[in-house]
Coordinates of C-alpha atoms in Angstrom, one line a residue:
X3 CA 125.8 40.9 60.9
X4 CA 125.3 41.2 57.2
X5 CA 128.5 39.0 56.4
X6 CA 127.7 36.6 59.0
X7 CA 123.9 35.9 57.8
X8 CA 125.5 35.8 54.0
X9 CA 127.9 33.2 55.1
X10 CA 125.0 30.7 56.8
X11 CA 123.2 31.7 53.9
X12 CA 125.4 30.5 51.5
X13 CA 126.1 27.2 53.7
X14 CA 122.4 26.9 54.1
X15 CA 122.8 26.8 50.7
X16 CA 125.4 24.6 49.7
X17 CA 124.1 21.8 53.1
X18 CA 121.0 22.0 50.9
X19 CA 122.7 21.0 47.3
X20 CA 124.2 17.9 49.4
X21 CA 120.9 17.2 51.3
X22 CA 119.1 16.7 48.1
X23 CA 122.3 15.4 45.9
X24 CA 123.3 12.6 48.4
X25 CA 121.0 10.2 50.1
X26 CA 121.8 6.6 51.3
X27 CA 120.5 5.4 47.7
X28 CA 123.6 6.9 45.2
X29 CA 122.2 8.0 41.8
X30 CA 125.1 8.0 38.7
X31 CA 125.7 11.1 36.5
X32 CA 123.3 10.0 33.7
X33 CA 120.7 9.9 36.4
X34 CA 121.2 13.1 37.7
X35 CA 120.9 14.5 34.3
X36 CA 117.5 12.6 34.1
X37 CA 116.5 14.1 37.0
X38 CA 116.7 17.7 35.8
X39 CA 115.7 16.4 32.8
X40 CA 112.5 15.1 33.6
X41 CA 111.0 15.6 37.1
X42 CA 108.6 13.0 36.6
X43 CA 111.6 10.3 36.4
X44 CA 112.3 7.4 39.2
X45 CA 115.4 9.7 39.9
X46 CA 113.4 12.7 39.7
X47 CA 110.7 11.5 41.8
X48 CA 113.8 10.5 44.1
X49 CA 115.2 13.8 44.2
X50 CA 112.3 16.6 44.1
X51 CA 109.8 14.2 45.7
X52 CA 112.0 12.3 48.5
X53 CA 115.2 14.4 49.1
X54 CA 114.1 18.0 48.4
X55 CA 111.1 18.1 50.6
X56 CA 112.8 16.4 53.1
X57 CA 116.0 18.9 53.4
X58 CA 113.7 22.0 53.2
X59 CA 111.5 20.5 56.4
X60 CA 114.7 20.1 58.3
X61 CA 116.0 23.5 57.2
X62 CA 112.5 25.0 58.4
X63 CA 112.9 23.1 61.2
X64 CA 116.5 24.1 62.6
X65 CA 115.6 27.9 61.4
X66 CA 112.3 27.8 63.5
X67 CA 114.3 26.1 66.7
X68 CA 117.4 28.7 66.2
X69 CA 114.8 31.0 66.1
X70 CA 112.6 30.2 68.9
X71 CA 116.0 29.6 71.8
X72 CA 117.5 33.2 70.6
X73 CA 114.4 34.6 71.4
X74 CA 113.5 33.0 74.6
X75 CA 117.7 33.7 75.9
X76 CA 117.3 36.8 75.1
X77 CA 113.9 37.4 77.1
X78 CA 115.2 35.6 79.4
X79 CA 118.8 36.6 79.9
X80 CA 119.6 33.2 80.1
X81 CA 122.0 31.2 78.1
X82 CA 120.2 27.7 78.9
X83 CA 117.0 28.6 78.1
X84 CA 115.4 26.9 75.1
X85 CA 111.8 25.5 73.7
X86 CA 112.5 22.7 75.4
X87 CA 113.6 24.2 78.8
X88 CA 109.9 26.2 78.5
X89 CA 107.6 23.1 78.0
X90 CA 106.7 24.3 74.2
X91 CA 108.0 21.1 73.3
X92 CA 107.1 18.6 75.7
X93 CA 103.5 20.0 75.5
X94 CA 103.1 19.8 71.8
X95 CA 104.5 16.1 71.9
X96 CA 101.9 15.6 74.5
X97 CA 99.1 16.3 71.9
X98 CA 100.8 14.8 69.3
X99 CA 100.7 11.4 71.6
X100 CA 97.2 11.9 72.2
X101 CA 96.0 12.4 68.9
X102 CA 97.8 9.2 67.9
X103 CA 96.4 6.9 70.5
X104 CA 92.7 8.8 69.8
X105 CA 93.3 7.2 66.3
X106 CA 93.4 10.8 64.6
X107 CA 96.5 9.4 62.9
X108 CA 94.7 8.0 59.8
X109 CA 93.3 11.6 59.8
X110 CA 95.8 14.0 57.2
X111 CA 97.4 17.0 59.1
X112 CA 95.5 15.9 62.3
X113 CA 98.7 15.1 64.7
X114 CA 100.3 18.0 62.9
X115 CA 97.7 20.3 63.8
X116 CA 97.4 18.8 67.6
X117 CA 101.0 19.7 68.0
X118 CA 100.9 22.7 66.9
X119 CA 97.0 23.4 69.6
X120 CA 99.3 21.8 72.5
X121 CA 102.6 24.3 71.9
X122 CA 100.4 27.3 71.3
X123 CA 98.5 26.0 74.9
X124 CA 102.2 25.9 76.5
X125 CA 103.0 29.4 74.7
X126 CA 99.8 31.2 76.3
X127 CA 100.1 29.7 79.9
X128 CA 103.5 31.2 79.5
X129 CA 102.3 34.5 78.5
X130 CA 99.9 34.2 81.0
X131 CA 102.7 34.0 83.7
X132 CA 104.9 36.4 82.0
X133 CA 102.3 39.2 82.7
X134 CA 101.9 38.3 86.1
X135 CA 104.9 37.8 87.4
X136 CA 108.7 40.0 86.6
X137 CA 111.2 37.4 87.4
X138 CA 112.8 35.5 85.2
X139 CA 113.4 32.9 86.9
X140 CA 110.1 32.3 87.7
X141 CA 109.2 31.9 84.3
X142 CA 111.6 29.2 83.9
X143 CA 110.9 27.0 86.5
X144 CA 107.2 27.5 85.7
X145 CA 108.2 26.0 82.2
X146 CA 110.3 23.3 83.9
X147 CA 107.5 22.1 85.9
X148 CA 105.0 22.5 82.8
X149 CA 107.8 20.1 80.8
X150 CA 107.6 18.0 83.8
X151 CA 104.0 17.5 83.4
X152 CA 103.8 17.2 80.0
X153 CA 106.3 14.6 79.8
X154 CA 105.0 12.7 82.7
X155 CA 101.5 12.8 80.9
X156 CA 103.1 11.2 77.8
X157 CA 104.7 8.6 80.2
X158 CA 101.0 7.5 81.1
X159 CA 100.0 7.3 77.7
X160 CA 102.9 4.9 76.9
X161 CA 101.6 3.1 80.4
X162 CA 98.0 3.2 79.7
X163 CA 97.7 3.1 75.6
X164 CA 96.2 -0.5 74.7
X165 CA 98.0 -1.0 71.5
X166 CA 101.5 -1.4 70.3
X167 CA 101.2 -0.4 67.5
X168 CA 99.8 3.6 69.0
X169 CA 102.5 3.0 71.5
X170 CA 105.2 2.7 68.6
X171 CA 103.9 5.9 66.6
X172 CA 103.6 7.8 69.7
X173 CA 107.4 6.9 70.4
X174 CA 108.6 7.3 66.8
X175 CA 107.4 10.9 67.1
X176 CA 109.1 11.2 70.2
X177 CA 112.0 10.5 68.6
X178 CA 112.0 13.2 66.0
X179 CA 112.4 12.7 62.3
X180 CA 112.1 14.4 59.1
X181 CA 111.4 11.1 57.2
X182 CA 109.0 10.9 54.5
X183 CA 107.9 14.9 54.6
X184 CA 106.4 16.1 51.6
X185 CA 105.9 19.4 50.1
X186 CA 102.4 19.6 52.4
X187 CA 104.7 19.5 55.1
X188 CA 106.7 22.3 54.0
X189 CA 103.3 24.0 53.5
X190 CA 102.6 23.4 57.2
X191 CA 105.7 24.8 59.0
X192 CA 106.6 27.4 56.3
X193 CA 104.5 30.5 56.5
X194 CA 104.8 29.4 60.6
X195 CA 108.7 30.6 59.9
X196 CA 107.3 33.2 59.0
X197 CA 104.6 34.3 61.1
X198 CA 107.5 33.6 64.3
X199 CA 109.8 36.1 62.8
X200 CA 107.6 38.6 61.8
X201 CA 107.0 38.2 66.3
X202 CA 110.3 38.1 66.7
X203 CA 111.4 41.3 64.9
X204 CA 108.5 43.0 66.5
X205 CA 110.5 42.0 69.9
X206 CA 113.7 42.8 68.9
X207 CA 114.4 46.5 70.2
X208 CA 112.7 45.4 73.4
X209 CA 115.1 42.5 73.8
X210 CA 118.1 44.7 73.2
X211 CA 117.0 47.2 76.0
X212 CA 116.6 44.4 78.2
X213 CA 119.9 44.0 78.8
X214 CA 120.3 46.9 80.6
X215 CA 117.8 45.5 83.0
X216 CA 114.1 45.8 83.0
X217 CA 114.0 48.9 85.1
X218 CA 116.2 50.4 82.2
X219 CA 114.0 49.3 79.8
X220 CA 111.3 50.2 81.1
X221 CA 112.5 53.8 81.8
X222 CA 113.2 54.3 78.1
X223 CA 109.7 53.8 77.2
X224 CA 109.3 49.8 76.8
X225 CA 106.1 47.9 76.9
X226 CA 107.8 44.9 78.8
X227 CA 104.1 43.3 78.6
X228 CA 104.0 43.8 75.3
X229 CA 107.4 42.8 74.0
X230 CA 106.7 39.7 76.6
X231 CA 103.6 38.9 74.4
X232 CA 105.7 38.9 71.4
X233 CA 108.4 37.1 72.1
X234 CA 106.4 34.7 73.8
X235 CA 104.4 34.2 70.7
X236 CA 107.5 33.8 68.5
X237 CA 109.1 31.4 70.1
X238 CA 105.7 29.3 71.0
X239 CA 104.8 29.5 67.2
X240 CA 108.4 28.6 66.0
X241 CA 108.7 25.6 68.5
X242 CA 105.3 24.4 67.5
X243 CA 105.5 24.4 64.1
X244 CA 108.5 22.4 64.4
X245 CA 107.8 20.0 66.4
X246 CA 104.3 19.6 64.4
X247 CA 106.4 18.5 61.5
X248 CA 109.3 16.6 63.0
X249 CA 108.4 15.7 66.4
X250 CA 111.0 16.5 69.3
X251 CA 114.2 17.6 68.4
X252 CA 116.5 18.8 71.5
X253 CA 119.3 20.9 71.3
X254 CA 119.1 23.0 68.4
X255 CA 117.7 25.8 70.3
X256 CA 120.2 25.6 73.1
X257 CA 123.1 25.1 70.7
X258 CA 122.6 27.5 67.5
X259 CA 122.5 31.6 69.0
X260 CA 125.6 30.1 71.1
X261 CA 127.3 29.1 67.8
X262 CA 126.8 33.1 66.3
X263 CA 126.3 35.1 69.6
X264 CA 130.4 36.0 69.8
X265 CA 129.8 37.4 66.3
X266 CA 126.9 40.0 67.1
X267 CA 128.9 40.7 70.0
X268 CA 126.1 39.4 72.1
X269 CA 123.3 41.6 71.1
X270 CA 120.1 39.9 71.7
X271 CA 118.4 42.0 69.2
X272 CA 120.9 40.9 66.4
X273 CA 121.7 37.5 67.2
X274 CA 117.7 36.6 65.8
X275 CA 118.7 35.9 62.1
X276 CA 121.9 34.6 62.6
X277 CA 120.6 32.2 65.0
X278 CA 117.7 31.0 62.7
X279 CA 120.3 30.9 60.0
X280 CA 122.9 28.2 62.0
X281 CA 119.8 26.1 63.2
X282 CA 118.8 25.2 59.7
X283 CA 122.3 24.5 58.5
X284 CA 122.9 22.3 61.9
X285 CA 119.9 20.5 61.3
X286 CA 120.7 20.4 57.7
X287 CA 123.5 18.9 58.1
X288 CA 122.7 16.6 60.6
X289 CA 119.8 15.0 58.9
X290 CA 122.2 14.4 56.1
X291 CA 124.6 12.9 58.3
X292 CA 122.3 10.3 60.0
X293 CA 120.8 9.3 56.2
X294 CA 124.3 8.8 55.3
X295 CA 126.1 7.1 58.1
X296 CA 125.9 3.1 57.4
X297 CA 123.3 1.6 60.0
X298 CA 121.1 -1.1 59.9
X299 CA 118.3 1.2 60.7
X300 CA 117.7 5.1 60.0
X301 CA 118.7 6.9 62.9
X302 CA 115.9 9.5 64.3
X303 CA 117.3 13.3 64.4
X304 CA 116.2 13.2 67.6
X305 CA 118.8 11.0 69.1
X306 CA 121.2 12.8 66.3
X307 CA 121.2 15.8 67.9
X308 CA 120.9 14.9 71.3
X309 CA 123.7 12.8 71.3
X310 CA 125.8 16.0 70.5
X311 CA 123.7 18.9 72.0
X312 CA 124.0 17.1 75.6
X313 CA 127.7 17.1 75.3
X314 CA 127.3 21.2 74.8
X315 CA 124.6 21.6 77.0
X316 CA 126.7 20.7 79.6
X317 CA 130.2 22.4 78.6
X318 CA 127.5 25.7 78.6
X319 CA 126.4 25.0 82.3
X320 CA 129.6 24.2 83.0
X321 CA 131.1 27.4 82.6
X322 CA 128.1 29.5 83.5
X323 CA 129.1 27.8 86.9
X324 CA 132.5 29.2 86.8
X325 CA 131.4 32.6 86.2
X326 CA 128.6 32.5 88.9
X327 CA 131.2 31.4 91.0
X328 CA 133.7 34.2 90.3

């Protein structure tokens, strides 16, 4: 596992020296040096005001969504599963909405922090039903039907809200984007990061006995309450402070512990860093992407991402069919 996180590490690094070195606006060699040079500088400005906090929000961002669908497969034992499967999302977009159409908007860190109250809401009801009930499976649909909700809610708001121009923020946000963060943003979602995998590492010996089964786990001396709790908490805090920065952004969850999970051999317990580690180099490197590729208009990371997560989304279910199958 060592070699695998030092190789995402060092293309986290290197999808960050391209994030913050190319942008749709091409600076020339003397204005690189400028840059370096003085900080202050309209290249400067470009690169460590514009560009810089811009790739670290969508690193954050991808290493709090790897983090957050590792965590919930693993509790889960459930290769689908991901924030957005759970409702953690859908629910924090939900607030988001309604903080915009309340007009909190013009408010600084407002929307942010509404986000981040709705996905911590989604992340106790789940912990709620964790405790109550053993099944897995129950847990899930439980989240499907709160996504349900939550994005019918938001549907209403769209139907209801009297003005456009609420109706266009609330829909930009849906879209999910990294434009325009600033270093307050990485302020916002950072120690988050960190708080989530502090959770997480907490969980991780009680996610690696679950895969002998719960009455294994339990057997051996495992809390599954508690190590419920935790996870729970993890993942709720990770998807929050993600989508309190960026807005929605499906797929990254689903997509980034199936990228590294052949390399830890499947071991939920292991799979946690590796899988924070690929979501901030597939967000990375897909924020740099849609900056890059010549459209009229910006395209949201959003769409990005969905547009090539629902392609693996499906090849997954597709062959957990054939296995249920045989």
């Amino acid at each position: 596992m060592k070699r695998l996180a030092l190789l995402l590490g060092l293309a986290l690094l290197s999808g960050l020296a391209l994030a913050i070195g190319f942008g749709e606006a091409p600076l020339t060699g003397g204005q690189y040096a400028q840059a370096f040079a003085d900080g202050s500088s309209g290249p400067g400005l470009v690169l460590w005001q514009v560009r810089a906090p811009r790739a670290l929000c969508a690193a954050l961002v991808g290493g709090a969504l790897g983090l957050a669908g590792a965590v919930l497969q693993g509790l889960l034992r459930n290769p689908l599963a991901d924030p957005g499967v759970l409702g953690v999302s859908a629910t924090g977009a939900l607030a988001a909405a309604l903080a915009i159409v309340a007009g909190a908007a013009a408010v600084p860190g407002a929307v942010e922090g509404s986000a981040l109250i709705g996905a911590a809401g989604a992340g106790a009801l789940l912990t709620v039903v964790a405790l109550k009930v053993r099944a897995p499976e129950a847990l899930i649909l439980f989240g499907v039907a709160l996504s349900a909700f939550a994005g019918a809610a938001t549907a209403l708001i769209f139907n209801l809200s009297p003005s456009p121009i609420a109706t266009a923020e609330v829909m930009n946000w849906l879209l999910g984007s990294v434009e325009n963060r600033s270093w307050i943003d990485v302020a916002w979602v950072a120690p988050a990061v960190v708080m989530a995998g502090v959770l997480a590492a907490r969980a991780a010996p009680g996610l690696r006995l679950l895969t002998l089964g719960e009455e294994a786990a339990a057997t051996s001396g495992l809390s599954m309450g508690r190590m419920r709790v935790l996870a729970l908490l993890a993942a709720a805090v990770a998807a929050g402070a993600a989508v309190a920065v960026s807005g929605v952004i499906g797929f990254v969850g689903l997509a980034a512990p199936h990228l590294v999970r052949t390399a830890v051999r499947g071991d939920p317990g292991r799979l946690l860093l590796p899988s924070a580690l690929a979501g901030a180099v597939i967000l990375v490197a897909a924020d740099l992407l849609a900056r890059v590729i010549p459209t009229d208009q910006e395209l949201k990371l959003g769409v990005f991402t969905a547009l090539i997560g629902a392609p693996l989304f499906a090849l997954i279910a597709w062959r957990a069919a054939r296995e249920w199958r045989l």
